[in-house]
PDB file of C-alpha atoms in Angstrom:
ATOM      1  CA  UNK G   1      65.485 209.854 155.496  1.00  0.00           C
ATOM      2  CA  UNK G   2      65.187 210.339 159.243  1.00  0.00           C
ATOM      3  CA  UNK G   3      67.358 213.445 159.010  1.00  0.00           C
ATOM      4  CA  UNK G   4      65.109 214.901 156.285  1.00  0.00           C
ATOM      5  CA  UNK G   5      62.012 214.153 158.326  1.00  0.00           C
ATOM      6  CA  UNK G   6      63.494 215.853 161.378  1.00  0.00           C
ATOM      7  CA  UNK G   7      64.485 218.930 159.410  1.00  0.00           C
ATOM      8  CA  UNK G   8      61.010 219.134 157.866  1.00  0.00           C
ATOM      9  CA  UNK G   9      59.365 218.928 161.283  1.00  0.00           C
ATOM     10  CA  UNK G  10      60.291 222.577 161.823  1.00  0.00           C
ATOM     11  CA  UNK G  11      57.433 223.569 159.530  1.00  0.00           C
ATOM     12  CA  UNK G  12      53.981 224.044 161.045  1.00  0.00           C
ATOM     13  CA  UNK G  13      51.704 221.026 161.079  1.00  0.00           C
ATOM     14  CA  UNK G  14      47.977 221.032 160.565  1.00  0.00           C
ATOM     15  CA  UNK G  15      45.985 218.232 162.150  1.00  0.00           C
ATOM     16  CA  UNK G  16      42.384 217.806 160.979  1.00  0.00           C
ATOM     17  CA  UNK G  17      39.989 215.516 162.755  1.00  0.00           C
ATOM     18  CA  UNK G  18      36.367 214.436 162.598  1.00  0.00           C
ATOM     19  CA  UNK G  19      34.390 212.220 164.923  1.00  0.00           C
ATOM     20  CA  UNK G  20      30.818 210.939 164.853  1.00  0.00           C
ATOM     21  CA  UNK G  21      28.817 208.622 167.043  1.00  0.00           C
ATOM     22  CA  UNK G  22      25.501 207.779 168.614  1.00  0.00           C
ATOM     23  CA  UNK G  23      24.710 209.405 171.950  1.00  0.00           C
ATOM     24  CA  UNK G  24      22.457 207.846 174.546  1.00  0.00           C
ATOM     25  CA  UNK G  25      20.929 209.809 177.383  1.00  0.00           C
ATOM     26  CA  UNK G  26      23.077 209.693 180.480  1.00  0.00           C
ATOM     27  CA  UNK G  27      20.141 210.298 182.864  1.00  0.00           C
ATOM     28  CA  UNK G  28      16.439 209.715 182.891  1.00  0.00           C
ATOM     29  CA  UNK G  29      15.718 213.448 182.731  1.00  0.00           C
ATOM     30  CA  UNK G  30      13.399 214.365 179.899  1.00  0.00           C
ATOM     31  CA  UNK G  31      15.796 216.944 178.487  1.00  0.00           C
ATOM     32  CA  UNK G  32      18.461 214.375 177.464  1.00  0.00           C
ATOM     33  CA  UNK G  33      17.878 212.997 174.007  1.00  0.00           C
ATOM     34  CA  UNK G  34      19.426 210.103 172.168  1.00  0.00           C
ATOM     35  CA  UNK G  35      20.805 210.749 168.715  1.00  0.00           C
ATOM     36  CA  UNK G  36      23.823 211.449 166.590  1.00  0.00           C
ATOM     37  CA  UNK G  37      26.709 213.442 167.974  1.00  0.00           C
ATOM     38  CA  UNK G  38      29.585 214.716 165.903  1.00  0.00           C
ATOM     39  CA  UNK G  39      32.609 216.934 166.194  1.00  0.00           C
ATOM     40  CA  UNK G  40      35.128 218.260 163.699  1.00  0.00           C
ATOM     41  CA  UNK G  41      38.115 220.517 164.026  1.00  0.00           C
ATOM     42  CA  UNK G  42      41.621 221.445 163.120  1.00  0.00           C
ATOM     43  CA  UNK G  43      44.775 222.128 165.141  1.00  0.00           C
ATOM     44  CA  UNK G  44      47.702 224.165 163.883  1.00  0.00           C
ATOM     45  CA  UNK G  45      50.993 223.418 165.678  1.00  0.00           C
ATOM     46  CA  UNK G  46      54.213 225.277 165.174  1.00  0.00           C
ATOM     47  CA  UNK G  47      57.091 224.765 167.541  1.00  0.00           C
ATOM     48  CA  UNK G  48      58.901 228.079 167.645  1.00  0.00           C
ATOM     49  CA  UNK G  49      61.786 227.165 169.960  1.00  0.00           C
ATOM     50  CA  UNK G  50      62.981 223.629 170.619  1.00  0.00           C
ATOM     51  CA  UNK G  51      66.301 224.389 172.271  1.00  0.00           C
ATOM     52  CA  UNK G  52      68.245 222.894 169.355  1.00  0.00           C
ATOM     53  CA  UNK G  53      66.689 219.435 169.822  1.00  0.00           C
ATOM     54  CA  UNK G  54      65.695 218.974 166.168  1.00  0.00           C
ATOM     55  CA  UNK G  55      69.119 220.065 164.886  1.00  0.00           C
ATOM     56  CA  UNK G  56      70.868 217.747 167.333  1.00  0.00           C
ATOM     57  CA  UNK G  57      68.662 214.801 166.383  1.00  0.00           C
ATOM     58  CA  UNK G  58      69.187 215.514 162.671  1.00  0.00           C
ATOM     59  CA  UNK G  59      72.961 215.682 163.202  1.00  0.00           C
ATOM     60  CA  UNK G  60      72.811 212.393 165.087  1.00  0.00           C
ATOM     61  CA  UNK G  61      70.833 210.765 162.257  1.00  0.00           C
ATOM     62  CA  UNK G  62      73.380 212.039 159.706  1.00  0.00           C
ATOM     63  CA  UNK G  63      76.253 210.665 161.837  1.00  0.00           C
ATOM     64  CA  UNK G  64      74.541 207.278 162.125  1.00  0.00           C
ATOM     65  CA  UNK G  65      74.098 207.181 158.344  1.00  0.00           C
ATOM     66  CA  UNK G  66      77.807 207.962 157.837  1.00  0.00           C
ATOM     67  CA  UNK G  67      78.711 205.265 160.364  1.00  0.00           C
ATOM     68  CA  UNK G  68      76.537 202.712 158.547  1.00  0.00           C
ATOM     69  CA  UNK G  69      78.143 203.614 155.191  1.00  0.00           C
ATOM     70  CA  UNK G  70      81.629 203.272 156.711  1.00  0.00           C
ATOM     71  CA  UNK G  71      80.739 199.900 158.262  1.00  0.00           C
ATOM     72  CA  UNK G  72      79.384 198.725 154.907  1.00  0.00           C
ATOM     73  CA  UNK G  73      82.577 199.800 153.136  1.00  0.00           C
ATOM     74  CA  UNK G  74      84.722 198.062 155.767  1.00  0.00           C
ATOM     75  CA  UNK G  75      82.703 194.879 155.415  1.00  0.00           C
ATOM     76  CA  UNK G  76      83.034 195.018 151.629  1.00  0.00           C
ATOM     77  CA  UNK G  77      86.821 195.405 152.017  1.00  0.00           C
ATOM     78  CA  UNK G  78      86.936 192.453 154.420  1.00  0.00           C
ATOM     79  CA  UNK G  79      84.974 190.292 151.982  1.00  0.00           C
ATOM     80  CA  UNK G  80      87.191 191.296 149.065  1.00  0.00           C
ATOM     81  CA  UNK G  81      90.284 190.473 151.116  1.00  0.00           C
ATOM     82  CA  UNK G  82      88.803 187.122 152.140  1.00  0.00           C
ATOM     83  CA  UNK G  83      88.010 186.293 148.491  1.00  0.00           C
ATOM     84  CA  UNK G  84      91.550 187.227 147.431  1.00  0.00           C
ATOM     85  CA  UNK G  85      93.070 185.156 150.252  1.00  0.00           C
ATOM     86  CA  UNK G  86      90.892 182.207 149.327  1.00  0.00           C
ATOM     87  CA  UNK G  87      91.855 182.494 145.661  1.00  0.00           C
ATOM     88  CA  UNK G  88      95.562 182.621 146.536  1.00  0.00           C
ATOM     89  CA  UNK G  89      95.198 179.658 148.852  1.00  0.00           C
ATOM     90  CA  UNK G  90      93.362 177.713 146.118  1.00  0.00           C
ATOM     91  CA  UNK G  91      96.171 178.395 143.624  1.00  0.00           C
ATOM     92  CA  UNK G  92      98.750 177.242 146.169  1.00  0.00           C
ATOM     93  CA  UNK G  93      96.723 174.126 146.910  1.00  0.00           C
ATOM     94  CA  UNK G  94      96.492 173.271 143.200  1.00  0.00           C
ATOM     95  CA  UNK G  95     100.276 173.608 142.896  1.00  0.00           C
ATOM     96  CA  UNK G  96     100.720 171.324 145.906  1.00  0.00           C
ATOM     97  CA  UNK G  97      98.342 168.742 144.436  1.00  0.00           C
ATOM     98  CA  UNK G  98     100.164 168.762 141.095  1.00  0.00           C
ATOM     99  CA  UNK G  99     103.552 168.389 142.809  1.00  0.00           C
ATOM    100  CA  UNK G 100     102.271 165.579 145.028  1.00  0.00           C
ATOM    101  CA  UNK G 101     100.845 163.727 142.025  1.00  0.00           C
ATOM    102  CA  UNK G 102     104.200 163.998 140.212  1.00  0.00           C
ATOM    103  CA  UNK G 103     105.985 162.790 143.356  1.00  0.00           C
ATOM    104  CA  UNK G 104     103.603 159.838 143.643  1.00  0.00           C
ATOM    105  CA  UNK G 105     104.113 158.926 139.968  1.00  0.00           C
ATOM    106  CA  UNK G 106     107.880 159.107 140.414  1.00  0.00           C
ATOM    107  CA  UNK G 107     107.697 156.968 143.562  1.00  0.00           C
ATOM    108  CA  UNK G 108     105.602 154.355 141.751  1.00  0.00           C
ATOM    109  CA  UNK G 109     108.135 154.287 138.912  1.00  0.00           C
ATOM    110  CA  UNK G 110     111.021 153.940 141.379  1.00  0.00           C
ATOM    111  CA  UNK G 111     109.197 151.092 143.153  1.00  0.00           C
ATOM    112  CA  UNK G 112     108.641 149.304 139.827  1.00  0.00           C
ATOM    113  CA  UNK G 113     112.352 149.699 138.964  1.00  0.00           C
ATOM    114  CA  UNK G 114     113.445 148.507 142.438  1.00  0.00           C
ATOM    115  CA  UNK G 115     111.230 145.419 142.222  1.00  0.00           C
ATOM    116  CA  UNK G 116     112.475 144.676 138.700  1.00  0.00           C
ATOM    117  CA  UNK G 117     116.109 145.006 139.860  1.00  0.00           C
ATOM    118  CA  UNK G 118     115.405 142.689 142.800  1.00  0.00           C
ATOM    119  CA  UNK G 119     113.848 140.072 140.479  1.00  0.00           C
ATOM    120  CA  UNK G 120     116.792 140.405 138.103  1.00  0.00           C
ATOM    121  CA  UNK G 121     119.168 139.844 140.994  1.00  0.00           C
ATOM    122  CA  UNK G 122     120.855 143.233 140.744  1.00  0.00           C
ATOM    123  CA  UNK G 123     118.782 144.988 143.437  1.00  0.00           C
ATOM    124  CA  UNK G 124     118.444 144.699 147.170  1.00  0.00           C
ATOM    125  CA  UNK G 125     115.436 144.219 149.441  1.00  0.00           C
ATOM    126  CA  UNK G 126     116.310 147.467 151.227  1.00  0.00           C
ATOM    127  CA  UNK G 127     115.951 149.351 147.924  1.00  0.00           C
ATOM    128  CA  UNK G 128     112.447 147.903 147.466  1.00  0.00           C
ATOM    129  CA  UNK G 129     111.604 148.754 151.057  1.00  0.00           C
ATOM    130  CA  UNK G 130     112.880 152.323 150.610  1.00  0.00           C
ATOM    131  CA  UNK G 131     110.826 152.636 147.410  1.00  0.00           C
ATOM    132  CA  UNK G 132     107.699 151.418 149.229  1.00  0.00           C
ATOM    133  CA  UNK G 133     108.284 153.936 152.041  1.00  0.00           C
ATOM    134  CA  UNK G 134     108.813 156.656 149.442  1.00  0.00           C
ATOM    135  CA  UNK G 135     105.549 155.695 147.746  1.00  0.00           C
ATOM    136  CA  UNK G 136     103.689 155.779 151.064  1.00  0.00           C
ATOM    137  CA  UNK G 137     105.147 159.216 151.800  1.00  0.00           C
ATOM    138  CA  UNK G 138     104.154 160.421 148.339  1.00  0.00           C
ATOM    139  CA  UNK G 139     100.592 159.153 148.831  1.00  0.00           C
ATOM    140  CA  UNK G 140     100.455 160.856 152.232  1.00  0.00           C
ATOM    141  CA  UNK G 141     101.736 164.061 150.646  1.00  0.00           C
ATOM    142  CA  UNK G 142      99.020 163.806 147.993  1.00  0.00           C
ATOM    143  CA  UNK G 143      96.337 163.237 150.651  1.00  0.00           C
ATOM    144  CA  UNK G 144      97.534 166.323 152.534  1.00  0.00           C
ATOM    145  CA  UNK G 145      97.536 168.386 149.345  1.00  0.00           C
ATOM    146  CA  UNK G 146      94.000 167.232 148.530  1.00  0.00           C
ATOM    147  CA  UNK G 147      92.962 168.161 152.071  1.00  0.00           C
ATOM    148  CA  UNK G 148      94.503 171.622 151.665  1.00  0.00           C
ATOM    149  CA  UNK G 149      92.662 172.027 148.363  1.00  0.00           C
ATOM    150  CA  UNK G 150      89.367 171.094 150.042  1.00  0.00           C
ATOM    151  CA  UNK G 151      90.040 173.603 152.824  1.00  0.00           C
ATOM    152  CA  UNK G 152      90.823 176.278 150.246  1.00  0.00           C
ATOM    153  CA  UNK G 153      87.554 175.532 148.458  1.00  0.00           C
ATOM    154  CA  UNK G 154      85.650 175.755 151.742  1.00  0.00           C
ATOM    155  CA  UNK G 155      87.334 179.085 152.487  1.00  0.00           C
ATOM    156  CA  UNK G 156      86.406 180.329 149.005  1.00  0.00           C
ATOM    157  CA  UNK G 157      82.783 179.291 149.466  1.00  0.00           C
ATOM    158  CA  UNK G 158      82.670 180.989 152.853  1.00  0.00           C
ATOM    159  CA  UNK G 159      84.139 184.191 151.397  1.00  0.00           C
ATOM    160  CA  UNK G 160      81.492 184.127 148.667  1.00  0.00           C
ATOM    161  CA  UNK G 161      78.748 183.550 151.229  1.00  0.00           C
ATOM    162  CA  UNK G 162      77.880 180.073 149.994  1.00  0.00           C
ATOM    163  CA  UNK G 163      76.735 177.412 152.434  1.00  0.00           C
ATOM    164  CA  UNK G 164      78.665 174.148 152.275  1.00  0.00           C
ATOM    165  CA  UNK G 165      75.580 172.110 153.212  1.00  0.00           C
ATOM    166  CA  UNK G 166      73.540 173.715 150.435  1.00  0.00           C
ATOM    167  CA  UNK G 167      76.246 173.019 147.867  1.00  0.00           C
ATOM    168  CA  UNK G 168      76.301 169.351 148.901  1.00  0.00           C
ATOM    169  CA  UNK G 169      72.543 169.195 148.304  1.00  0.00           C
ATOM    170  CA  UNK G 170      72.996 170.778 144.870  1.00  0.00           C
ATOM    171  CA  UNK G 171      75.637 168.193 143.919  1.00  0.00           C
ATOM    172  CA  UNK G 172      73.598 165.245 145.220  1.00  0.00           C
ATOM    173  CA  UNK G 173      72.241 162.811 142.593  1.00  0.00           C
TER     174      UNK G 173
END
């Protein structure tokens, strides 16, 4: 729009004005009278030679518009890439959570079997201890996977332009 305005400024411009007011005598001479004073007129302006200033300013405005469009496109690409990265990270986090839950379930089963074998007299205390350590490791793995999933969700919300604080308010009872 600025470029169009600059290019159009090459045409002549016509300025019309009118002014009215009340005039008071400036001196105490009898010839000065108080009363209404008015003036009206018109001015025609046409810049014949500007030394290329208008063309240069119009070119600059066009270049700034191209730069703004390119910056907008680059930002859109960055946002699309961030959304894709967040989606991929979320999928990976879901896989990790599912694997950690299966590992925890298996560790709980192994602990139950180890305790049953110890009560039956066919197991050892070290087997129960190893099963308990395995269960703790599985729970830790699940906690890490849940943390990674939460980070992936935060990254997704950031890529979408959502505020984490606002979403907490929306989910509040």
